[in-house]
């Protein structure tokens, strides 16, 4: 479905509208709010999109670096095989106690401030 939509988009828009300021063609994904670097010209972009997915790269929104679309495939496969090694043991009671102490200190501070202003 997305390939058909993209081809339709290419037929409607001119090449100039799809190019960035550096003459590189990008694709904006509304589904996951990401931008994909497709290629340096229309032919390369269309070839990469339809046949050579390994040449497509996401653009990191903070660093603006190109990240290959399949960069995290190995990590995902490893995680699927043994997810336990990626999770640390979390002591929920310790976290709750720490949170309660912090909240108690905030309440004490608020009471002090309230008495000072009254």
Tab-separated table of C-alpha atoms in Angstrom:
chain	number	residue	atom	x	y	z
A	1	UNK	CA	0.000	0.000	0.000
A	2	UNK	CA	2.744	2.495	0.872
A	3	UNK	CA	4.573	1.817	-2.413
A	4	UNK	CA	1.449	2.580	-4.400
A	5	UNK	CA	0.846	5.747	-2.398
A	6	UNK	CA	4.431	6.857	-2.950
A	7	UNK	CA	4.269	6.301	-6.703
A	8	UNK	CA	1.027	8.271	-6.842
A	9	UNK	CA	2.708	11.041	-4.870
A	10	UNK	CA	5.559	11.124	-7.388
A	11	UNK	CA	3.122	11.409	-10.268
A	12	UNK	CA	1.255	14.318	-8.674
A	13	UNK	CA	4.202	16.324	-7.344
A	14	UNK	CA	7.143	17.579	-9.323
A	15	UNK	CA	10.672	16.478	-8.570
A	16	UNK	CA	11.444	19.938	-7.187
A	17	UNK	CA	8.831	19.590	-4.432
A	18	UNK	CA	10.335	16.304	-3.231
A	19	UNK	CA	13.900	17.591	-3.043
A	20	UNK	CA	15.438	19.094	0.051
A	21	UNK	CA	17.706	22.119	-0.055
A	22	UNK	CA	20.687	19.840	-0.772
A	23	UNK	CA	18.992	18.187	-3.809
A	24	UNK	CA	18.421	14.957	-1.880
A	25	UNK	CA	15.025	13.278	-1.971
A	26	UNK	CA	13.326	12.595	1.356
A	27	UNK	CA	10.143	10.792	2.354
A	28	UNK	CA	8.138	11.948	5.363
A	29	UNK	CA	6.213	9.208	7.159
A	30	UNK	CA	3.048	10.419	8.840
A	31	UNK	CA	2.638	7.058	10.558
A	32	UNK	CA	5.759	7.217	12.719
A	33	UNK	CA	6.742	10.896	12.265
A	34	UNK	CA	10.060	10.071	10.675
A	35	UNK	CA	11.975	11.237	7.645
A	36	UNK	CA	13.755	8.836	5.315
A	37	UNK	CA	16.684	9.782	3.079
A	38	UNK	CA	16.019	8.032	-0.224
A	39	UNK	CA	18.626	9.180	-2.690
A	40	UNK	CA	20.340	11.959	-4.578
A	41	UNK	CA	17.969	12.049	-7.542
A	42	UNK	CA	14.521	10.815	-8.520
A	43	UNK	CA	15.726	7.624	-10.228
A	44	UNK	CA	17.967	6.629	-7.311
A	45	UNK	CA	15.257	7.425	-4.765
A	46	UNK	CA	12.626	5.355	-6.552
A	47	UNK	CA	15.038	2.444	-7.092
A	48	UNK	CA	16.065	2.465	-3.433
A	49	UNK	CA	12.468	2.691	-2.243
A	50	UNK	CA	11.180	-0.147	-4.414
A	51	UNK	CA	14.144	-2.535	-4.617
A	52	UNK	CA	17.137	-1.556	-2.471
A	53	UNK	CA	15.760	-1.008	1.025
A	54	UNK	CA	19.264	-1.405	2.480
A	55	UNK	CA	20.148	1.981	0.929
A	56	UNK	CA	17.373	3.820	2.783
A	57	UNK	CA	18.232	5.688	5.974
A	58	UNK	CA	16.224	7.331	8.714
A	59	UNK	CA	17.318	10.806	9.701
A	60	UNK	CA	17.845	11.156	13.451
A	61	UNK	CA	15.718	14.120	14.508
A	62	UNK	CA	18.206	15.348	17.124
A	63	UNK	CA	21.626	14.746	15.551
A	64	UNK	CA	20.473	14.781	11.887
A	65	UNK	CA	22.667	11.745	11.242
A	66	UNK	CA	21.698	9.079	8.718
A	67	UNK	CA	20.740	5.801	10.406
A	68	UNK	CA	20.262	2.739	8.164
A	69	UNK	CA	16.713	1.411	8.339
A	70	UNK	CA	17.972	-2.048	9.284
A	71	UNK	CA	20.480	-0.747	11.874
A	72	UNK	CA	18.609	-2.220	14.812
A	73	UNK	CA	17.576	-5.530	13.236
A	74	UNK	CA	20.391	-7.488	14.935
A	75	UNK	CA	19.607	-5.950	18.301
A	76	UNK	CA	15.925	-6.808	17.926
A	77	UNK	CA	16.737	-10.406	16.982
A	78	UNK	CA	19.035	-10.775	20.002
A	79	UNK	CA	16.429	-9.236	22.258
A	80	UNK	CA	13.758	-11.629	20.963
A	81	UNK	CA	15.996	-14.606	21.706
A	82	UNK	CA	16.752	-13.615	25.303
A	83	UNK	CA	14.844	-10.571	26.569
A	84	UNK	CA	15.790	-11.263	30.200
A	85	UNK	CA	19.376	-10.099	29.779
A	86	UNK	CA	18.165	-6.673	28.638
A	87	UNK	CA	16.071	-6.051	31.746
A	88	UNK	CA	17.640	-5.129	35.038
A	89	UNK	CA	16.060	-6.314	38.220
A	90	UNK	CA	13.961	-3.476	39.528
A	91	UNK	CA	13.150	-3.275	43.199
A	92	UNK	CA	9.760	-1.588	43.159
A	93	UNK	CA	9.545	-1.264	46.948
A	94	UNK	CA	12.824	0.663	47.028
A	95	UNK	CA	11.597	3.033	44.333
A	96	UNK	CA	8.290	3.573	46.146
A	97	UNK	CA	10.011	4.282	49.464
A	98	UNK	CA	12.327	6.796	47.828
A	99	UNK	CA	9.368	8.476	46.145
A	100	UNK	CA	7.413	8.659	49.404
A	101	UNK	CA	10.394	10.218	51.189
A	102	UNK	CA	10.754	12.828	48.464
A	103	UNK	CA	7.025	13.580	48.550
A	104	UNK	CA	7.101	13.843	52.349
A	105	UNK	CA	9.957	16.351	52.179
A	106	UNK	CA	8.091	18.400	49.568
A	107	UNK	CA	4.964	18.469	51.738
A	108	UNK	CA	7.007	19.613	54.765
A	109	UNK	CA	8.569	22.377	52.677
A	110	UNK	CA	5.147	23.484	51.410
A	111	UNK	CA	3.780	23.609	54.982
A	112	UNK	CA	6.751	25.737	56.099
A	113	UNK	CA	6.224	28.137	53.211
A	114	UNK	CA	2.502	28.284	53.931
A	115	UNK	CA	3.115	29.191	57.608
A	116	UNK	CA	5.651	31.858	56.632
A	117	UNK	CA	3.195	33.626	54.343
A	118	UNK	CA	0.238	33.454	56.790
